[in-house]
Amino acid sequence: MKLIFTLLVAMLLAASSFAQTSNVYFTSFPTLTPDGGTIIFSYESDLWKVPVSGGNATRLTAMQGAETRPRVSPDGQWLAFSATEGGNDDVYVMPLNGGPIRQLTYHSSSDQVESWSWDSETIYFESGQQNGGTTYTVALDGGTPRRMFGHYFNRIHSVAEAPNGDLYFNDTWESDNQATRKGYKGEFNPDIQYYNPKTKAYKRLTDYLGKDMWATIDRSGTVYFVSDEGNGQYNLYTFKEGKKTPLTHFPEAIKHPQVSADGRKVVFEKGYQLWQYDVATKQSTLVPLVLPQNLTLPKLQDFDVKSKISAFDVAPDNKKLAFVSRGALFVSDKEGKFVQQLNTRPEERVLEVKWLADSLTLLYSQTVNGYANWFTQTADGKGQEKQITTDQQGNRHLTLNDKLTQAVYLSGRNEVRLMDLKTLISTTVANEELWAFQNDVPSFSANGEYIAFTAHRDFEREIYLYHIKDKKLINLTKSGVSEGEPTWSPDGKYLYFVSDLLKPNYPFGSDKTKIYRLPLTKMDEPFRGEEFEKLFEKEDKKDDKKEEDEKGKGKKKKENKDTKKEDEKPFVTMALDTVDIMERLEQIGPDFGAQENVAVVQKDDKTYILYVSNHEEGKEALWRTTLEPFEEPKTEKVADGISSYDLVRADKSYYLLAGGVIRTLDLEGGKTKDIAVDYTFRKNLKDEFRQMYYEAWAGVEENFYSGDFHGTDWQAMRDNYAKYLPYLTDREDFRTLFNDMLGELNASHLGFYTRGDEEEVFYENATMESGLLFDPAQPYRVARIVKRSALDKEKKSVKPGDLLLEVNGETVDTTRNRDYYFTKPSRDDEMKLTFRRAGADTNYTVRLHPQSSLSGNLYDEWQDWNQRYVDEKSKNRIAYVHMKNMGMGEYEDFVKDMTRDWYNKEALILDLRYNTGGNVHDLVLQFLSQKPYLKWKYRGGAFTLQPNFGVAAKPIVMLINEQSLSDAEMTATGFKALKLGKVIGTETYRWIIFTSGKGLVDGSFFRLPSWGCYTLDGDDIEKEGVKPDIYVKQTFVQRLADEDPQLDRAIAEIMGELK
């Protein structure tokens, strides 16, 4: 009996253990102790340890924020890691067997631990203190970090030190911030390479076009790393006799391998769990875990609707409101005093809501596995929710006609649908290129005969009218620019819209849209003479008597019938004459700024046009222009701080939603008044994360530019990653999961960004940069002042060699990390530094306005060096212009450089290397394409060419490299197609899809790369990149030595032409 009981207990314990170990996911960044006996890893934002065979895990840290990237020193005494206790990653260290945690770095950039030196005295970490990110070292005992590699664009990371002093590393985005992108093959691929700082020896060990990355090295010098060469998934590799050799063949990717110092074990992530590879047996096994789990995501949280309402409607009886906040649906009285939440699906999101004619039934949209569908429910909460549509595409922008008998909405990428509000049956009435987001709201004409909507032609919006009875579709505008927001006048005589008639909306949008009124027929303005004649018209006494009789009878009628009769709108007759219709356009409103978000209301003989405009000091506000016969238009401000709004009419009242607040609108007085709606409701993050997962997946499914999803089964990816949703423990897990799924598309311009209040930490860090660079060997002695920085000012007396003594009156300890004195909870406007000059007995003090970063200044210095080099080598005959990105500000700087530098020289080098994109390719190419076509002069003066900047008449060379991306690739493609000159360098990144994005229920955001970019021959630039005419590569070692063979070749090519 005792034996049976013992066996039963053992079985129960085993079952309990299995239950605890089988559901531990999102364990990350594993590392090993030197003997390979213990794994240290990150879980629920803390560090834990567990035997390599698995079992009970023990928590090591419990700091605020997240602790990640643990690394054990080779002597087994110390644990280094990164932690966000101060709001950003800093490097910390603690005794492995317990003891005080010490902070080693203080800069407000992200400092991410990578590895240890073999003497256990130094920690390698990546930081963006002076550029996009490169490797630094910091001593175990503290002190100021030292940057390992020179040159602004040597972006070194994933450093692992070999026992002989070789430093193995990667240096591309694809092994760093784009490591989740699977399948990338291109010039910017990561390779395993090493460099020895002492011997200067350098070697690239792999040359595969895909990804080889994340080297980790044992004490014998054996290198392990990740590659996707075998089957397209990240697997573990090593070198055997110098040959790249796979060790695993998993069908799913591994992450972040780390070998033990003794070389017995390699630990890594797979399927969000810990795995270990036994070097001797060549077998990989799951590491079973037993640890306490505090699952907080299912816990309810309080949320408030106050100032957070995203959609609303007012009942036809003007007594009730319906509104949406954080994806939940609510009903209240029109003053917002009595609020009730309606029962909707907790794991889904409500987006829009409308009242039906009975002032009882609500028609609203709600996601179903990501796609918005239509539902109904009675507003009193007594009925059951009923799903009306079951579409696998998003339904949106619902509008009801004035009689509340029909509704129009958009569905998917192409459909305009009409819904019968009695049967709730929808019919597709138009199939056009709508796009599945960024749409105008369709609308009914005043008499309900027409629907107005916009569709795209050549990327620009055009206004279409659909006649419901005749089933006739009319393209009304037919222009090469965008016309949007079609809005009918209540009298049926006009159609209002916004447009910039002078330029297309794409590729860089418009900041000068105006409001236009389009008369639907050829109409005259009212005549003053007719009004004068009315003064002498005789009144009809019979009509007067009849009116008195009617008033008497009216007393016997019910009040509600009287009210209904008074509120009935007269039938609106409409006519449409499309002949030369666009010639009848009339501009309404200000001539300055941009106007949008138009609504039109009429009362008696006054027409009120409401809109958002920034014509007053560039600040957006709600404005009103009033049109009245025989009066000049009158434009007045209604409310400040409104950038968008929704307007609703109920009975004779008007309401608007702006900035999350419902307001009443006094139409004649031109004032708004907030309706104070304050109600607390509850949701949990588990349901919310699930809903966000499916909605963001569906957003990509509907809008991704490539219909074959780059060969990925996108639905299978959804289902594969969804199986991990039940195991999320926090927002970081969710962030990791969704970005991993996006990586399966092997595409650029993807990303999921989320931040929650639960991730906030108490402490904050802000580093103040002075503009000084210090001697690495003497970290408090000035090396130089960075040009254009805070201390690069007249009368600032700091010179190289000066020794920093005090920061804001605090005496420095030169053994301490210098950043400690320049990093505080917030950034000061002013600071005071005290120095001593070498050889002098007195100190001096300077005041300065510190800056947040030196990175931009150091980038500018790289440009300055190139400019001087080209001037020197070409003897001032060649202009050099670099563009950091393709934004409007950088374009303006480009033009200024051309007017000052190119104008006085004989040729141009346009440097688009490292360019991070934007959308001004067309402006740049138009400027470069200018050719002289005539010349003119004043009598006795010199001839001058037209245009002044005939750039194409002089030699041009464009420089590109593996980091030229996005709109830089568009520009290079156009440059080649237009045959404007030679292109020198390497193939571009293959990172070009024009992109937008969408928000989610909690304010999270995901990117939508929706518009593919192709050569005239139809080649997808995202897949092919741009190839140079002359291939020249600049290596890591050449950058270290400040050698630029690409720039040298460009100079040589142009000088050859100039001879």
JSON list of N, CA and C in Angstrom, two decimals, residues 126-160:
[
{"chain": "A", "resi": 126, "resn": "GLU", "atom": "N", "xyz": [27.03, 47.25, -27.44]},
{"chain": "A", "resi": 126, "resn": "GLU", "atom": "CA", "xyz": [26.68, 48.11, -28.57]},
{"chain": "A", "resi": 126, "resn": "GLU", "atom": "C", "xyz": [25.93, 49.32, -28.05]},
{"chain": "A", "resi": 127, "resn": "SER", "atom": "N", "xyz": [26.24, 50.50, -28.62]},
{"chain": "A", "resi": 127, "resn": "SER", "atom": "CA", "xyz": [25.59, 51.74, -28.19]},
{"chain": "A", "resi": 127, "resn": "SER", "atom": "C", "xyz": [25.50, 52.70, -29.37]},
{"chain": "A", "resi": 128, "resn": "GLY", "atom": "N", "xyz": [24.46, 53.53, -29.35]},
{"chain": "A", "resi": 128, "resn": "GLY", "atom": "CA", "xyz": [24.27, 54.55, -30.39]},
{"chain": "A", "resi": 128, "resn": "GLY", "atom": "C", "xyz": [24.66, 55.93, -29.93]},
{"chain": "A", "resi": 129, "resn": "GLN", "atom": "N", "xyz": [25.67, 56.04, -29.08]},
{"chain": "A", "resi": 129, "resn": "GLN", "atom": "CA", "xyz": [26.04, 57.34, -28.53]},
{"chain": "A", "resi": 129, "resn": "GLN", "atom": "C", "xyz": [26.50, 58.33, -29.59]},
{"chain": "A", "resi": 130, "resn": "GLN", "atom": "N", "xyz": [27.19, 57.84, -30.63]},
{"chain": "A", "resi": 130, "resn": "GLN", "atom": "CA", "xyz": [27.79, 58.76, -31.60]},
{"chain": "A", "resi": 130, "resn": "GLN", "atom": "C", "xyz": [27.37, 58.47, -33.04]},
{"chain": "A", "resi": 131, "resn": "ASN", "atom": "N", "xyz": [26.61, 57.43, -33.25]},
{"chain": "A", "resi": 131, "resn": "ASN", "atom": "CA", "xyz": [26.12, 57.12, -34.60]},
{"chain": "A", "resi": 131, "resn": "ASN", "atom": "C", "xyz": [24.92, 56.19, -34.47]},
{"chain": "A", "resi": 132, "resn": "GLY", "atom": "N", "xyz": [24.61, 55.44, -35.52]},
{"chain": "A", "resi": 132, "resn": "GLY", "atom": "CA", "xyz": [23.47, 54.53, -35.45]},
{"chain": "A", "resi": 132, "resn": "GLY", "atom": "C", "xyz": [23.69, 53.34, -34.55]},
{"chain": "A", "resi": 133, "resn": "GLY", "atom": "N", "xyz": [24.91, 53.14, -34.08]},
{"chain": "A", "resi": 133, "resn": "GLY", "atom": "CA", "xyz": [25.22, 52.03, -33.20]},
{"chain": "A", "resi": 133, "resn": "GLY", "atom": "C", "xyz": [26.54, 51.39, -33.57]},
{"chain": "A", "resi": 134, "resn": "THR", "atom": "N", "xyz": [27.41, 51.22, -32.60]},
{"chain": "A", "resi": 134, "resn": "THR", "atom": "CA", "xyz": [28.68, 50.52, -32.80]},
{"chain": "A", "resi": 134, "resn": "THR", "atom": "C", "xyz": [29.15, 50.00, -31.44]},
{"chain": "A", "resi": 135, "resn": "THR", "atom": "N", "xyz": [30.27, 49.29, -31.44]},
{"chain": "A", "resi": 135, "resn": "THR", "atom": "CA", "xyz": [30.70, 48.59, -30.22]},
{"chain": "A", "resi": 135, "resn": "THR", "atom": "C", "xyz": [31.62, 49.45, -29.37]},
{"chain": "A", "resi": 136, "resn": "TYR", "atom": "N", "xyz": [31.38, 49.38, -28.07]},
{"chain": "A", "resi": 136, "resn": "TYR", "atom": "CA", "xyz": [32.20, 50.03, -27.05]},
{"chain": "A", "resi": 136, "resn": "TYR", "atom": "C", "xyz": [32.65, 48.95, -26.05]},
{"chain": "A", "resi": 137, "resn": "THR", "atom": "N", "xyz": [33.63, 49.32, -25.24]},
{"chain": "A", "resi": 137, "resn": "THR", "atom": "CA", "xyz": [34.02, 48.48, -24.11]},
{"chain": "A", "resi": 137, "resn": "THR", "atom": "C", "xyz": [33.93, 49.28, -22.82]},
{"chain": "A", "resi": 138, "resn": "VAL", "atom": "N", "xyz": [33.64, 48.59, -21.73]},
{"chain": "A", "resi": 138, "resn": "VAL", "atom": "CA", "xyz": [33.67, 49.20, -20.42]},
{"chain": "A", "resi": 138, "resn": "VAL", "atom": "C", "xyz": [34.32, 48.20, -19.47]},
{"chain": "A", "resi": 139, "resn": "ALA", "atom": "N", "xyz": [35.12, 48.70, -18.57]},
{"chain": "A", "resi": 139, "resn": "ALA", "atom": "CA", "xyz": [35.84, 47.84, -17.64]},
{"chain": "A", "resi": 139, "resn": "ALA", "atom": "C", "xyz": [34.92, 47.31, -16.55]},
{"chain": "A", "resi": 140, "resn": "LEU", "atom": "N", "xyz": [35.21, 46.11, -16.08]},
{"chain": "A", "resi": 140, "resn": "LEU", "atom": "CA", "xyz": [34.45, 45.52, -14.98]},
{"chain": "A", "resi": 140, "resn": "LEU", "atom": "C", "xyz": [34.44, 46.44, -13.77]},
{"chain": "A", "resi": 141, "resn": "ASP", "atom": "N", "xyz": [35.55, 47.13, -13.53]},
{"chain": "A", "resi": 141, "resn": "ASP", "atom": "CA", "xyz": [35.66, 48.02, -12.37]},
{"chain": "A", "resi": 141, "resn": "ASP", "atom": "C", "xyz": [35.03, 49.38, -12.62]},
{"chain": "A", "resi": 142, "resn": "GLY", "atom": "N", "xyz": [34.48, 49.60, -13.81]},
{"chain": "A", "resi": 142, "resn": "GLY", "atom": "CA", "xyz": [33.86, 50.88, -14.11]},
{"chain": "A", "resi": 142, "resn": "GLY", "atom": "C", "xyz": [34.78, 51.77, -14.93]},
{"chain": "A", "resi": 143, "resn": "GLY", "atom": "N", "xyz": [34.45, 53.04, -14.97]},
{"chain": "A", "resi": 143, "resn": "GLY", "atom": "CA", "xyz": [35.21, 53.98, -15.77]},
{"chain": "A", "resi": 143, "resn": "GLY", "atom": "C", "xyz": [34.44, 54.34, -17.04]},
{"chain": "A", "resi": 144, "resn": "THR", "atom": "N", "xyz": [35.06, 55.18, -17.86]},
{"chain": "A", "resi": 144, "resn": "THR", "atom": "CA", "xyz": [34.42, 55.67, -19.07]},
{"chain": "A", "resi": 144, "resn": "THR", "atom": "C", "xyz": [34.56, 54.67, -20.21]},
{"chain": "A", "resi": 145, "resn": "PRO", "atom": "N", "xyz": [33.46, 54.34, -20.91]},
{"chain": "A", "resi": 145, "resn": "PRO", "atom": "CA", "xyz": [33.55, 53.41, -22.04]},
{"chain": "A", "resi": 145, "resn": "PRO", "atom": "C", "xyz": [34.43, 53.95, -23.16]},
{"chain": "A", "resi": 146, "resn": "ARG", "atom": "N", "xyz": [34.98, 53.03, -23.95]},
{"chain": "A", "resi": 146, "resn": "ARG", "atom": "CA", "xyz": [35.80, 53.40, -25.09]},
{"chain": "A", "resi": 146, "resn": "ARG", "atom": "C", "xyz": [35.19, 52.83, -26.36]},
{"chain": "A", "resi": 147, "resn": "ARG", "atom": "N", "xyz": [35.15, 53.66, -27.38]},
{"chain": "A", "resi": 147, "resn": "ARG", "atom": "CA", "xyz": [34.64, 53.19, -28.67]},
{"chain": "A", "resi": 147, "resn": "ARG", "atom": "C", "xyz": [35.73, 52.36, -29.33]},
{"chain": "A", "resi": 148, "resn": "MET", "atom": "N", "xyz": [35.30, 51.23, -29.92]},
{"chain": "A", "resi": 148, "resn": "MET", "atom": "CA", "xyz": [36.27, 50.29, -30.47]},
{"chain": "A", "resi": 148, "resn": "MET", "atom": "C", "xyz": [36.69, 50.61, -31.90]},
{"chain": "A", "resi": 149, "resn": "PHE", "atom": "N", "xyz": [35.79, 51.12, -32.71]},
{"chain": "A", "resi": 149, "resn": "PHE", "atom": "CA", "xyz": [36.07, 51.25, -34.14]},
{"chain": "A", "resi": 149, "resn": "PHE", "atom": "C", "xyz": [35.72, 52.65, -34.62]},
{"chain": "A", "resi": 150, "resn": "GLY", "atom": "N", "xyz": [36.62, 53.21, -35.42]},
{"chain": "A", "resi": 150, "resn": "GLY", "atom": "CA", "xyz": [36.40, 54.53, -35.97]},
{"chain": "A", "resi": 150, "resn": "GLY", "atom": "C", "xyz": [35.51, 54.51, -37.19]},
{"chain": "A", "resi": 151, "resn": "HIS", "atom": "N", "xyz": [35.20, 55.68, -37.71]},
{"chain": "A", "resi": 151, "resn": "HIS", "atom": "CA", "xyz": [34.38, 55.96, -38.88]},
{"chain": "A", "resi": 151, "resn": "HIS", "atom": "C", "xyz": [32.89, 55.94, -38.50]},
{"chain": "A", "resi": 152, "resn": "TYR", "atom": "N", "xyz": [32.21, 56.98, -38.91]},
{"chain": "A", "resi": 152, "resn": "TYR", "atom": "CA", "xyz": [30.81, 57.14, -38.54]},
{"chain": "A", "resi": 152, "resn": "TYR", "atom": "C", "xyz": [29.96, 55.97, -38.99]},
{"chain": "A", "resi": 153, "resn": "PHE", "atom": "N", "xyz": [30.27, 55.38, -40.15]},
{"chain": "A", "resi": 153, "resn": "PHE", "atom": "CA", "xyz": [29.42, 54.34, -40.72]},
{"chain": "A", "resi": 153, "resn": "PHE", "atom": "C", "xyz": [29.96, 52.94, -40.50]},
{"chain": "A", "resi": 154, "resn": "ASN", "atom": "N", "xyz": [30.91, 52.76, -39.62]},
{"chain": "A", "resi": 154, "resn": "ASN", "atom": "CA", "xyz": [31.28, 51.41, -39.19]},
{"chain": "A", "resi": 154, "resn": "ASN", "atom": "C", "xyz": [30.34, 51.02, -38.06]},
{"chain": "A", "resi": 155, "resn": "ARG", "atom": "N", "xyz": [29.26, 50.38, -38.44]},
{"chain": "A", "resi": 155, "resn": "ARG", "atom": "CA", "xyz": [28.22, 50.03, -37.47]},
{"chain": "A", "resi": 155, "resn": "ARG", "atom": "C", "xyz": [28.45, 48.60, -37.00]},
{"chain": "A", "resi": 156, "resn": "ILE", "atom": "N", "xyz": [29.37, 48.46, -36.06]},
{"chain": "A", "resi": 156, "resn": "ILE", "atom": "CA", "xyz": [29.83, 47.15, -35.62]},
{"chain": "A", "resi": 156, "resn": "ILE", "atom": "C", "xyz": [28.97, 46.67, -34.45]},
{"chain": "A", "resi": 157, "resn": "HIS", "atom": "N", "xyz": [28.58, 45.40, -34.50]},
{"chain": "A", "resi": 157, "resn": "HIS", "atom": "CA", "xyz": [27.79, 44.83, -33.41]},
{"chain": "A", "resi": 157, "resn": "HIS", "atom": "C", "xyz": [28.02, 43.32, -33.36]},
{"chain": "A", "resi": 158, "resn": "SER", "atom": "N", "xyz": [27.40, 42.68, -32.36]},
{"chain": "A", "resi": 158, "resn": "SER", "atom": "CA", "xyz": [27.54, 41.24, -32.14]},
{"chain": "A", "resi": 158, "resn": "SER", "atom": "C", "xyz": [29.01, 40.83, -32.04]},
{"chain": "A", "resi": 159, "resn": "VAL", "atom": "N", "xyz": [29.77, 41.60, -31.30]},
{"chain": "A", "resi": 159, "resn": "VAL", "atom": "CA", "xyz": [31.21, 41.34, -31.15]},
{"chain": "A", "resi": 159, "resn": "VAL", "atom": "C", "xyz": [31.44, 40.18, -30.19]},
{"chain": "A", "resi": 160, "resn": "ALA", "atom": "N", "xyz": [32.30, 39.26, -30.61]},
{"chain": "A", "resi": 160, "resn": "ALA", "atom": "CA", "xyz": [32.73, 38.15, -29.76]},
{"chain": "A", "resi": 160, "resn": "ALA", "atom": "C", "xyz": [34.24, 38.04, -29.87]}
]
